[in-house]
PDB file of C-alpha atoms in Angstrom:
ATOM      1  CA  MET A  69     -25.899 -74.376   3.868  1.00 40.00           C
ATOM      2  CA  LYS A  70     -26.759 -71.225   5.532  1.00 40.00           C
ATOM      3  CA  HIS A  71     -24.000 -69.108   6.694  1.00 47.00           C
ATOM      4  CA  THR A  72     -23.453 -68.209  10.327  1.00 45.00           C
ATOM      5  CA  ALA A  73     -23.960 -64.545  11.864  1.00 45.00           C
ATOM      6  CA  ARG A  74     -20.193 -64.453  12.299  1.00 45.00           C
ATOM      7  CA  HIS A  75     -19.302 -65.571   8.699  1.00 45.00           C
ATOM      8  CA  HIS A  76     -21.543 -62.574   7.377  1.00 45.00           C
ATOM      9  CA  ARG A  77     -19.879 -60.031   9.637  1.00 42.00           C
ATOM     10  CA  THR A  78     -16.604 -61.200   8.797  1.00 40.00           C
ATOM     11  CA  ALA A  79     -17.299 -60.774   4.973  1.00 40.00           C
ATOM     12  CA  LEU A  80     -18.922 -57.504   5.541  1.00 42.00           C
ATOM     13  CA  MET A  81     -15.255 -56.475   7.269  1.00 37.00           C
ATOM     14  CA  SER A  82     -13.318 -58.086   4.412  1.00 39.00           C
ATOM     15  CA  ALA A  83     -15.263 -55.912   2.096  1.00 39.00           C
ATOM     16  CA  LEU A  84     -14.620 -53.313   3.575  1.00 40.00           C
ATOM     17  CA  VAL A  85     -10.509 -53.429   3.826  1.00 37.00           C
ATOM     18  CA  MET A  86     -11.360 -54.438  -0.328  1.00 39.00           C
ATOM     19  CA  ALA A  87     -13.214 -51.399  -0.803  1.00 39.00           C
ATOM     20  CA  LEU A  88     -10.388 -49.336   1.084  1.00 39.00           C
ATOM     21  CA  SER A  89      -7.785 -50.702  -1.204  1.00 39.00           C
ATOM     22  CA  GLY A  90      -9.920 -49.805  -4.501  1.00 40.00           C
ATOM     23  CA  HIS A  91     -10.892 -53.887  -5.312  1.00 37.00           C
ATOM     24  CA  VAL A  92     -14.357 -53.860  -4.967  1.00 36.00           C
ATOM     25  CA  SER A  93     -16.041 -53.697  -8.694  1.00 34.00           C
ATOM     26  CA  VAL A  94     -17.959 -50.807  -9.249  1.00 31.00           C
ATOM     27  CA  VAL A  95     -21.501 -51.722 -10.281  1.00 33.00           C
ATOM     28  CA  ALA A  96     -22.448 -50.429 -13.919  1.00 31.00           C
ATOM     29  CA  ALA A  97     -24.765 -47.437 -14.167  1.00 33.00           C
ATOM     30  CA  ALA A  98     -27.019 -47.503 -16.899  1.00 33.00           C
ATOM     31  CA  GLY A  99     -25.913 -47.143 -20.512  1.00 35.00           C
ATOM     32  CA  ASN A 100     -26.894 -43.723 -22.297  1.00 38.00           C
ATOM     33  CA  ALA A 101     -28.320 -44.290 -25.671  1.00 38.00           C
ATOM     34  CA  SER A 102     -27.014 -41.786 -28.061  1.00 40.00           C
ATOM     35  CA  SER A 103     -30.607 -40.606 -29.197  1.00 42.00           C
ATOM     36  CA  PRO A 104     -32.813 -41.910 -26.718  1.00 51.00           C
ATOM     37  CA  ALA A 105     -36.537 -41.625 -27.760  1.00 50.00           C
ATOM     38  CA  HIS A 106     -38.226 -39.779 -24.667  1.00 45.00           C
ATOM     39  CA  SER A 107     -40.456 -43.159 -23.303  1.00 48.00           C
ATOM     40  CA  THR A 108     -36.885 -44.602 -23.023  1.00 47.00           C
ATOM     41  CA  GLN A 109     -35.494 -42.244 -21.233  1.00 42.00           C
ATOM     42  CA  LYS A 110     -38.172 -42.023 -18.666  1.00 46.00           C
ATOM     43  CA  ALA A 111     -37.722 -46.427 -18.381  1.00 44.00           C
ATOM     44  CA  LYS A 112     -33.836 -45.551 -17.485  1.00 40.00           C
ATOM     45  CA  VAL A 113     -34.807 -42.941 -14.670  1.00 39.00           C
ATOM     46  CA  ALA A 114     -37.318 -45.096 -13.319  1.00 48.00           C
ATOM     47  CA  HIS A 115     -34.711 -47.802 -13.486  1.00 45.00           C
ATOM     48  CA  MET A 116     -32.051 -45.845 -11.806  1.00 48.00           C
ATOM     49  CA  THR A 117     -34.139 -44.414  -9.392  1.00 64.00           C
ATOM     50  CA  SER A 118     -35.255 -48.004  -7.953  1.00 86.00           C
ATOM     51  CA  GLU A 119     -31.462 -49.277  -8.306  1.00 94.00           C
ATOM     52  CA  SER A 120     -30.622 -46.405  -6.144  1.00 96.00           C
ATOM     53  CA  LYS A 121     -33.254 -47.139  -3.574  1.00 97.00           C
ATOM     54  CA  THR A 122     -32.611 -51.074  -3.235  1.00 96.00           C
ATOM     55  CA  ARG A 123     -29.034 -50.644  -2.876  1.00 96.00           C
ATOM     56  CA  VAL A 124     -29.809 -48.373  -0.254  1.00 97.00           C
ATOM     57  CA  ALA A 125     -32.321 -50.590   1.727  1.00 97.00           C
ATOM     58  CA  SER A 126     -29.565 -53.734   0.889  1.00 96.00           C
ATOM     59  CA  LEU A 127     -26.889 -51.523   2.406  1.00 96.00           C
ATOM     60  CA  LEU A 128     -28.785 -50.801   5.545  1.00 96.00           C
ATOM     61  CA  LYS A 129     -29.856 -54.458   6.034  1.00 96.00           C
ATOM     62  CA  ALA A 130     -26.297 -55.390   6.018  1.00 92.00           C
ATOM     63  CA  ILE A 131     -25.321 -53.736   9.076  1.00 93.00           C
ATOM     64  CA  GLU A 132     -27.856 -56.641  10.565  1.00 94.00           C
ATOM     65  CA  THR A 133     -27.088 -59.543   7.924  1.00 91.00           C
ATOM     66  CA  GLY A 134     -23.334 -58.827   7.461  1.00 87.00           C
ATOM     67  CA  GLU A 135     -23.933 -59.048   3.864  1.00 88.00           C
ATOM     68  CA  SER A 136     -20.617 -58.095   2.101  1.00 84.00           C
ATOM     69  CA  GLY A 137     -21.922 -57.088  -1.496  1.00 90.00           C
ATOM     70  CA  PRO A 138     -23.921 -53.954  -0.374  1.00 93.00           C
ATOM     71  CA  VAL A 139     -20.832 -52.308   0.546  1.00 91.00           C
ATOM     72  CA  SER A 140     -19.856 -51.551  -3.020  1.00 93.00           C
ATOM     73  CA  ALA A 141     -22.585 -49.150  -3.295  1.00 95.00           C
ATOM     74  CA  ILE A 142     -20.456 -46.742  -1.442  1.00 96.00           C
ATOM     75  CA  ASN A 143     -17.585 -44.955  -3.169  1.00 96.00           C
ATOM     76  CA  PRO A 144     -14.581 -45.997  -1.171  1.00 93.00           C
ATOM     77  CA  ASN A 145     -12.178 -42.965  -2.512  1.00 94.00           C
ATOM     78  CA  LYS A 146     -15.124 -40.435  -1.267  1.00 95.00           C
ATOM     79  CA  TYR A 147     -17.571 -41.100   1.490  1.00 96.00           C
ATOM     80  CA  ILE A 148     -18.171 -37.768   3.493  1.00 97.00           C
ATOM     81  CA  GLN A 149     -20.060 -38.924   6.915  1.00 97.00           C
ATOM     82  CA  HIS A 150     -22.374 -36.514   8.684  1.00 98.00           C
ATOM     83  CA  ASN A 151     -23.032 -38.676  11.703  1.00 97.00           C
ATOM     84  CA  LEU A 152     -21.116 -36.771  14.101  1.00 97.00           C
ATOM     85  CA  ALA A 153     -20.018 -39.925  16.218  1.00 95.00           C
ATOM     86  CA  VAL A 154     -18.645 -41.789  12.974  1.00 96.00           C
ATOM     87  CA  ALA A 155     -15.347 -41.000  11.412  1.00 96.00           C
ATOM     88  CA  ASP A 156     -15.033 -40.182   7.291  1.00 95.00           C
ATOM     89  CA  GLY A 157     -14.756 -42.807   5.130  1.00 92.00           C
ATOM     90  CA  LEU A 158     -15.639 -46.539   4.968  1.00 89.00           C
ATOM     91  CA  SER A 159     -13.149 -46.924   7.810  1.00 91.00           C
ATOM     92  CA  GLY A 160     -15.543 -44.857  10.093  1.00 92.00           C
ATOM     93  CA  PHE A 161     -18.113 -47.205   8.897  1.00 87.00           C
ATOM     94  CA  GLY A 162     -16.230 -50.302   9.777  1.00 86.00           C
ATOM     95  CA  ALA A 163     -15.014 -49.114  12.699  1.00 90.00           C
ATOM     96  CA  VAL A 164     -18.838 -48.928  14.374  1.00 87.00           C
ATOM     97  CA  LEU A 165     -19.775 -51.891  12.748  1.00 83.00           C
ATOM     98  CA  GLN A 166     -16.491 -53.533  14.595  1.00 86.00           C
ATOM     99  CA  ALA A 167     -17.896 -52.071  17.884  1.00 86.00           C
ATOM    100  CA  LEU A 168     -21.680 -54.044  17.385  1.00 84.00           C
ATOM    101  CA  PRO A 169     -22.081 -56.674  19.702  1.00 85.00           C
ATOM    102  CA  LYS A 170     -22.211 -60.051  17.675  1.00 83.00           C
ATOM    103  CA  GLY A 171     -25.766 -60.637  16.222  1.00 83.00           C
ATOM    104  CA  SER A 172     -26.925 -57.621  18.205  1.00 89.00           C
ATOM    105  CA  ALA A 173     -27.993 -55.237  15.121  1.00 93.00           C
ATOM    106  CA  ARG A 174     -31.752 -54.957  13.482  1.00 96.00           C
ATOM    107  CA  VAL A 175     -32.500 -52.799  10.568  1.00 97.00           C
ATOM    108  CA  ASN A 176     -36.309 -52.907   9.091  1.00 98.00           C
ATOM    109  CA  THR A 177     -36.465 -50.335   6.869  1.00 98.00           C
ATOM    110  CA  VAL A 178     -40.443 -48.851   6.742  1.00 98.00           C
ATOM    111  CA  ARG A 179     -40.123 -46.347   3.653  1.00 98.00           C
ATOM    112  CA  ILE A 180     -37.452 -44.961   1.105  1.00 98.00           C
ATOM    113  CA  PHE A 181     -37.437 -42.316  -1.405  1.00 98.00           C
ATOM    114  CA  GLN A 182     -35.773 -40.545  -3.852  1.00 98.00           C
ATOM    115  CA  ASP A 183     -35.212 -36.882  -5.003  1.00 98.00           C
ATOM    116  CA  GLY A 184     -32.807 -36.825  -7.271  1.00 97.00           C
ATOM    117  CA  ASP A 185     -29.270 -37.809  -6.252  1.00 97.00           C
ATOM    118  CA  PHE A 186     -30.541 -38.060  -2.724  1.00 98.00           C
ATOM    119  CA  VAL A 187     -32.234 -41.238  -1.266  1.00 98.00           C
ATOM    120  CA  PHE A 188     -34.005 -41.270   2.074  1.00 98.00           C
ATOM    121  CA  ALA A 189     -35.039 -44.022   4.311  1.00 98.00           C
ATOM    122  CA  HIS A 190     -37.562 -43.940   7.389  1.00 98.00           C
ATOM    123  CA  THR A 191     -35.897 -46.713   9.374  1.00 98.00           C
ATOM    124  CA  GLU A 192     -36.369 -49.043  12.908  1.00 98.00           C
ATOM    125  CA  TYR A 193     -33.244 -49.934  14.469  1.00 97.00           C
ATOM    126  CA  ASP A 194     -31.987 -51.608  17.238  1.00 96.00           C
ATOM    127  CA  PHE A 195     -28.356 -50.746  16.945  1.00 88.00           C
ATOM    128  CA  PHE A 196     -26.897 -49.461  20.310  1.00 89.00           C
ATOM    129  CA  GLY A 197     -30.645 -49.678  21.547  1.00 93.00           C
ATOM    130  CA  PRO A 198     -33.913 -49.243  20.136  1.00 97.00           C
ATOM    131  CA  ARG A 199     -33.919 -46.270  17.866  1.00 97.00           C
ATOM    132  CA  ILE A 200     -35.885 -44.826  14.872  1.00 98.00           C
ATOM    133  CA  GLY A 201     -34.121 -43.028  12.091  1.00 98.00           C
ATOM    134  CA  PHE A 202     -33.940 -41.351   9.055  1.00 98.00           C
ATOM    135  CA  ASP A 203     -30.888 -41.822   6.648  1.00 98.00           C
ATOM    136  CA  ILE A 204     -30.024 -39.308   3.755  1.00 98.00           C
ATOM    137  CA  PHE A 205     -27.544 -40.850   1.020  1.00 98.00           C
ATOM    138  CA  ARG A 206     -26.486 -38.675  -1.656  1.00 98.00           C
ATOM    139  CA  PHE A 207     -25.390 -40.222  -5.224  1.00 98.00           C
ATOM    140  CA  GLU A 208     -22.677 -39.220  -7.691  1.00 97.00           C
ATOM    141  CA  ASP A 209     -21.891 -41.168 -10.820  1.00 96.00           C
ATOM    142  CA  GLY A 210     -24.172 -44.483  -9.509  1.00 95.00           C
ATOM    143  CA  ARG A 211     -22.389 -44.744  -6.217  1.00 97.00           C
ATOM    144  CA  ILE A 212     -22.931 -43.194  -2.817  1.00 97.00           C
ATOM    145  CA  VAL A 213     -20.672 -40.422  -1.395  1.00 98.00           C
ATOM    146  CA  GLU A 214     -22.395 -38.555   1.582  1.00 98.00           C
ATOM    147  CA  HIS A 215     -24.512 -39.741   4.251  1.00 98.00           C
ATOM    148  CA  TRP A 216     -26.652 -38.111   6.787  1.00 98.00           C
ATOM    149  CA  ASP A 217     -28.957 -39.209   9.294  1.00 98.00           C
ATOM    150  CA  ASN A 218     -31.127 -38.372  12.774  1.00 98.00           C
ATOM    151  CA  LEU A 219     -31.684 -40.722  15.391  1.00 98.00           C
ATOM    152  CA  GLN A 220     -34.286 -40.832  18.343  1.00 98.00           C
ATOM    153  CA  PRO A 221     -34.751 -44.079  20.722  1.00 97.00           C
ATOM    154  CA  THR A 222     -37.791 -46.036  20.220  1.00 98.00           C
ATOM    155  CA  PRO A 223     -40.630 -44.866  22.566  1.00 97.00           C
ATOM    156  CA  ALA A 224     -41.902 -47.503  24.755  1.00 96.00           C
ATOM    157  CA  ALA A 225     -45.840 -47.299  23.819  1.00 97.00           C
ATOM    158  CA  PRO A 226     -47.743 -45.892  21.118  1.00 98.00           C
ATOM    159  CA  ASN A 227     -48.780 -42.145  21.469  1.00 97.00           C
ATOM    160  CA  PRO A 228     -52.078 -40.805  22.584  1.00 96.00           C
ATOM    161  CA  SER A 229     -53.555 -41.601  19.502  1.00 97.00           C
ATOM    162  CA  GLY A 230     -52.250 -45.210  19.437  1.00 98.00           C
ATOM    163  CA  ARG A 231     -49.836 -44.516  16.358  1.00 98.00           C
ATOM    164  CA  THR A 232     -46.020 -45.254  16.450  1.00 98.00           C
ATOM    165  CA  MET A 233     -43.352 -43.455  15.039  1.00 98.00           C
ATOM    166  CA  THR A 234     -43.274 -45.598  11.595  1.00 98.00           C
ATOM    167  CA  ASP A 235     -46.743 -47.038  11.010  1.00 98.00           C
ATOM    168  CA  GLY A 236     -49.043 -45.500   8.082  1.00 98.00           C
ATOM    169  CA  PRO A 237     -48.890 -44.951   4.457  1.00 98.00           C
ATOM    170  CA  THR A 238     -45.206 -46.116   2.879  1.00 98.00           C
ATOM    171  CA  THR A 239     -46.088 -45.649  -1.077  1.00 97.00           C
ATOM    172  CA  PRO A 240     -45.660 -42.405  -2.600  1.00 97.00           C
ATOM    173  CA  GLY A 241     -48.689 -40.725  -4.811  1.00 97.00           C
ATOM    174  CA  ASP A 242     -49.148 -38.054  -7.033  1.00 97.00           C
ATOM    175  CA  LEU A 243     -45.630 -38.203  -8.221  1.00 97.00           C
ATOM    176  CA  ASP A 244     -46.430 -35.637 -10.852  1.00 97.00           C
ATOM    177  CA  ARG A 245     -46.776 -33.027  -7.748  1.00 98.00           C
ATOM    178  CA  THR A 246     -43.642 -33.537  -6.009  1.00 98.00           C
ATOM    179  CA  ASP A 247     -42.656 -29.773  -6.562  1.00 98.00           C
ATOM    180  CA  GLU A 248     -45.821 -28.550  -5.643  1.00 98.00           C
ATOM    181  CA  ASN A 249     -45.959 -30.766  -2.386  1.00 98.00           C
ATOM    182  CA  LYS A 250     -42.557 -29.626  -1.290  1.00 98.00           C
ATOM    183  CA  ALA A 251     -43.011 -25.851  -1.967  1.00 98.00           C
ATOM    184  CA  LEU A 252     -46.348 -26.319   0.477  1.00 98.00           C
ATOM    185  CA  VAL A 253     -44.093 -28.015   3.048  1.00 98.00           C
ATOM    186  CA  LYS A 254     -41.329 -25.889   2.879  1.00 98.00           C
ATOM    187  CA  ALA A 255     -43.769 -22.649   3.336  1.00 98.00           C
ATOM    188  CA  PHE A 256     -45.474 -24.353   6.157  1.00 96.00           C
ATOM    189  CA  VAL A 257     -42.657 -24.915   7.824  1.00 97.00           C
ATOM    190  CA  ASP A 258     -40.658 -21.476   7.409  1.00 97.00           C
ATOM    191  CA  ASP A 259     -44.182 -19.877   7.869  1.00 95.00           C
ATOM    192  CA  ILE A 260     -45.090 -21.626  11.399  1.00 93.00           C
ATOM    193  CA  LEU A 261     -42.291 -23.671  12.774  1.00 94.00           C
ATOM    194  CA  VAL A 262     -39.548 -20.985  11.922  1.00 95.00           C
ATOM    195  CA  GLY A 263     -41.449 -17.869  11.193  1.00 94.00           C
ATOM    196  CA  GLY A 264     -44.233 -18.605  14.096  1.00 90.00           C
ATOM    197  CA  LYS A 265     -46.804 -17.200  11.991  1.00 92.00           C
ATOM    198  CA  THR A 266     -49.981 -19.155  13.930  1.00 88.00           C
ATOM    199  CA  ASP A 267     -52.247 -16.930  11.880  1.00 91.00           C
ATOM    200  CA  ARG A 268     -51.301 -19.130   8.853  1.00 94.00           C
ATOM    201  CA  LEU A 269     -51.363 -22.859  10.401  1.00 91.00           C
ATOM    202  CA  ALA A 270     -55.035 -23.753   9.441  1.00 93.00           C
ATOM    203  CA  GLY A 271     -54.637 -22.743   5.848  1.00 96.00           C
ATOM    204  CA  TYR A 272     -52.081 -25.666   5.589  1.00 96.00           C
ATOM    205  CA  PHE A 273     -54.392 -28.460   6.969  1.00 96.00           C
ATOM    206  CA  ASN A 274     -58.074 -29.909   6.325  1.00 96.00           C
ATOM    207  CA  GLY A 275     -59.762 -29.080   9.624  1.00 94.00           C
ATOM    208  CA  ASP A 276     -58.630 -31.229  12.319  1.00 94.00           C
ATOM    209  CA  ASP A 277     -58.018 -34.178   9.839  1.00 95.00           C
ATOM    210  CA  TYR A 278     -54.105 -34.875  10.517  1.00 96.00           C
ATOM    211  CA  ARG A 279     -52.455 -37.738  11.504  1.00 98.00           C
ATOM    212  CA  GLN A 280     -49.371 -37.586  13.944  1.00 98.00           C
ATOM    213  CA  HIS A 281     -47.028 -39.965  14.777  1.00 98.00           C
ATOM    214  CA  ASN A 282     -44.769 -37.919  17.182  1.00 97.00           C
ATOM    215  CA  PRO A 283     -44.787 -40.148  20.328  1.00 97.00           C
ATOM    216  CA  ASN A 284     -45.669 -37.427  22.604  1.00 95.00           C
ATOM    217  CA  ILE A 285     -48.840 -35.931  20.470  1.00 96.00           C
ATOM    218  CA  ALA A 286     -52.216 -36.944  19.578  1.00 97.00           C
ATOM    219  CA  ASP A 287     -53.797 -36.547  16.595  1.00 97.00           C
ATOM    220  CA  GLY A 288     -55.221 -33.258  14.925  1.00 96.00           C
ATOM    221  CA  LEU A 289     -54.523 -29.781  15.488  1.00 91.00           C
ATOM    222  CA  SER A 290     -56.211 -29.908  18.523  1.00 93.00           C
ATOM    223  CA  GLY A 291     -53.779 -32.514  19.606  1.00 94.00           C
ATOM    224  CA  LEU A 292     -51.059 -30.001  18.700  1.00 89.00           C
ATOM    225  CA  GLY A 293     -52.299 -27.528  20.528  1.00 87.00           C
ATOM    226  CA  ALA A 294     -52.792 -29.331  23.616  1.00 91.00           C
ATOM    227  CA  ALA A 295     -48.975 -30.619  23.394  1.00 89.00           C
ATOM    228  CA  LEU A 296     -47.862 -27.072  22.867  1.00 84.00           C
ATOM    229  CA  GLN A 297     -49.740 -26.027  25.845  1.00 89.00           C
ATOM    230  CA  ALA A 298     -48.076 -28.904  28.187  1.00 90.00           C
ATOM    231  CA  MET A 299     -44.599 -27.693  27.234  1.00 89.00           C
ATOM    232  CA  ALA A 300     -45.250 -24.195  27.393  1.00 86.00           C
ATOM    233  CA  LYS A 301     -46.684 -24.839  30.962  1.00 92.00           C
ATOM    234  CA  ALA A 302     -43.532 -27.194  31.714  1.00 93.00           C
ATOM    235  CA  ASN A 303     -41.055 -24.434  30.583  1.00 92.00           C
ATOM    236  CA  VAL A 304     -40.148 -26.594  27.729  1.00 92.00           C
ATOM    237  CA  THR A 305     -39.272 -24.216  24.292  1.00 91.00           C
ATOM    238  CA  MET A 306     -38.506 -25.765  21.039  1.00 93.00           C
ATOM    239  CA  LYS A 307     -37.585 -23.424  18.234  1.00 95.00           C
ATOM    240  CA  TYR A 308     -36.549 -24.154  14.501  1.00 97.00           C
ATOM    241  CA  ALA A 309     -34.201 -21.332  13.486  1.00 97.00           C
ATOM    242  CA  ARG A 310     -33.001 -22.593  10.006  1.00 97.00           C
ATOM    243  CA  VAL A 311     -34.060 -25.326   7.030  1.00 98.00           C
ATOM    244  CA  HIS A 312     -31.154 -26.971   5.570  1.00 98.00           C
ATOM    245  CA  LYS A 313     -32.970 -29.485   2.795  1.00 98.00           C
ATOM    246  CA  VAL A 314     -36.093 -29.816   1.765  1.00 98.00           C
ATOM    247  CA  LEU A 315     -36.521 -33.546  -0.275  1.00 98.00           C
ATOM    248  CA  GLY A 316     -39.472 -35.168  -1.749  1.00 98.00           C
ATOM    249  CA  GLU A 317     -41.251 -37.816  -3.906  1.00 98.00           C
ATOM    250  CA  GLY A 318     -44.952 -37.409  -4.629  1.00 98.00           C
ATOM    251  CA  ASN A 319     -46.784 -36.645  -1.859  1.00 98.00           C
ATOM    252  CA  PHE A 320     -43.744 -37.390   0.899  1.00 98.00           C
ATOM    253  CA  VAL A 321     -41.712 -34.445   1.795  1.00 98.00           C
ATOM    254  CA  LEU A 322     -38.891 -34.569   4.132  1.00 98.00           C
ATOM    255  CA  VAL A 323     -37.700 -31.280   5.988  1.00 98.00           C
ATOM    256  CA  VAL A 324     -34.276 -31.039   7.782  1.00 98.00           C
ATOM    257  CA  SER A 325     -33.771 -28.479  10.212  1.00 98.00           C
ATOM    258  CA  GLU A 326     -31.834 -26.951  13.337  1.00 98.00           C
ATOM    259  CA  GLY A 327     -32.718 -25.218  16.185  1.00 98.00           C
ATOM    260  CA  GLU A 328     -33.476 -26.029  19.647  1.00 97.00           C
ATOM    261  CA  PHE A 329     -35.375 -28.095  22.078  1.00 95.00           C
ATOM    262  CA  ALA A 330     -35.213 -27.954  25.765  1.00 94.00           C
ATOM    263  CA  GLY A 331     -32.353 -25.525  25.401  1.00 95.00           C
ATOM    264  CA  GLN A 332     -29.972 -27.867  23.464  1.00 97.00           C
ATOM    265  CA  PRO A 333     -28.986 -27.538  20.251  1.00 98.00           C
ATOM    266  CA  THR A 334     -31.250 -29.925  18.123  1.00 98.00           C
ATOM    267  CA  SER A 335     -31.366 -31.283  14.785  1.00 98.00           C
ATOM    268  CA  PHE A 336     -35.104 -31.714  13.413  1.00 98.00           C
ATOM    269  CA  TYR A 337     -36.208 -34.050  10.692  1.00 98.00           C
ATOM    270  CA  ASP A 338     -39.791 -34.053   9.806  1.00 98.00           C
ATOM    271  CA  LEU A 339     -41.231 -35.924   7.500  1.00 98.00           C
ATOM    272  CA  PHE A 340     -44.793 -34.882   5.799  1.00 98.00           C
ATOM    273  CA  ARG A 341     -47.416 -36.458   3.809  1.00 98.00           C
ATOM    274  CA  VAL A 342     -49.733 -34.389   1.733  1.00 98.00           C
ATOM    275  CA  GLU A 343     -53.050 -35.286   0.699  1.00 98.00           C
ATOM    276  CA  ALA A 344     -55.098 -32.715  -1.747  1.00 96.00           C
ATOM    277  CA  GLY A 345     -52.851 -29.871  -1.398  1.00 97.00           C
ATOM    278  CA  LYS A 346     -53.164 -30.096   2.330  1.00 98.00           C
ATOM    279  CA  ILE A 347     -50.826 -31.756   5.220  1.00 98.00           C
ATOM    280  CA  ALA A 348     -51.907 -34.948   6.396  1.00 98.00           C
ATOM    281  CA  GLU A 349     -49.836 -36.634   8.006  1.00 98.00           C
ATOM    282  CA  HIS A 350     -46.506 -36.578  10.011  1.00 98.00           C
ATOM    283  CA  TRP A 351     -43.494 -38.237  11.206  1.00 98.00           C
ATOM    284  CA  ASP A 352     -40.362 -37.325  12.888  1.00 98.00           C
ATOM    285  CA  THR A 353     -37.114 -37.472  14.995  1.00 98.00           C
ATOM    286  CA  MET A 354     -35.322 -35.317  17.222  1.00 98.00           C
ATOM    287  CA  GLU A 355     -31.380 -35.577  18.152  1.00 98.00           C
ATOM    288  CA  THR A 356     -29.270 -33.345  20.009  1.00 98.00           C
ATOM    289  CA  VAL A 357     -26.448 -31.964  18.519  1.00 98.00           C
ATOM    290  CA  SER A 358     -23.427 -33.077  20.330  1.00 97.00           C
ATOM    291  CA  PRO A 359     -20.691 -30.527  21.347  1.00 97.00           C
ATOM    292  CA  GLN A 360     -18.073 -30.002  18.577  1.00 96.00           C
ATOM    293  CA  SER A 361     -15.120 -31.700  21.226  1.00 96.00           C
ATOM    294  CA  GLU A 362     -16.761 -34.760  20.591  1.00 97.00           C
ATOM    295  CA  TRP A 363     -17.127 -35.002  16.960  1.00 97.00           C
ATOM    296  CA  ARG A 364     -15.547 -38.230  15.226  1.00 96.00           C
ATOM    297  CA  ASN A 365     -15.590 -35.982  11.878  1.00 97.00           C
ATOM    298  CA  ALA A 366     -15.428 -32.248  10.821  1.00 96.00           C
ATOM    299  CA  ASN A 367     -18.118 -32.248   8.396  1.00 97.00           C
ATOM    300  CA  GLY A 368     -21.152 -31.036  10.753  1.00 97.00           C
ATOM    301  CA  LYS A 369     -24.102 -32.607  11.024  1.00 98.00           C
ATOM    302  CA  PHE A 370     -26.245 -30.715   8.163  1.00 97.00           C
ATOM    303  CA  GLY A 371     -23.410 -29.303   5.601  1.00 93.00           C
ATOM    304  CA  PHE A 372     -25.777 -29.285   2.863  1.00 89.00           C
TER     305      PHE A 372
END
């Protein structure tokens, strides 16, 4: 018999209460062989990576379905929250779920990646309104202990090149070049977005072949240039001040930065796809950092 949305929501809230009481069982991590062969170790790492991604995807989907099982991915004794509108711990997560109108949430995770202990996801939400979000989860001993996110309202229409904020490739390639691709993207952000060294811009791209998913910018360096000119004419400034984290899997690299947009403190999450040693595609979200007087936790927006 199919459960109702109310039943699932109640089950999820019950799971949160149980977790806070320490009664949710821990999902066992893969065991360690005493002297594993190299191929066995690679298979184990691949399994753990796949498992962590699956657990994150299930936890996010539970916001919509109300399923209780995925809550066991979170360590009830240590859950550090960096969404400034949410209190620390499972109690903070539960309070947000309780505030949602029944049956209103929708969650569609479009792409998900892992870099060591970090899993990061790119998701379409209808969560107090339609939004596009990046979520980062940190795992410790097989369970989630920390969360960051960056959310932006979903635009009403595609960008000037007909692209949405989430369409495009989803599967990472060039897995053996992760570190190289992270270094390339980090250098681009440091040189261009933070350092303003525009004379180096062309070296990071294959001519004008650059797919753009920012809702206000067209494809190519030409589209980026036109957008920057329009911003300057409107006296709208954008400044990247500091890079906090660079995460990657294969040819996808996420950069978390802070700075200012239109005079407001802003969190920038930029996802890049690298192709043959050049930046080929870009997705992003920008979120204004709220005043500290409004924070529901003391962890800060970044805190890596």
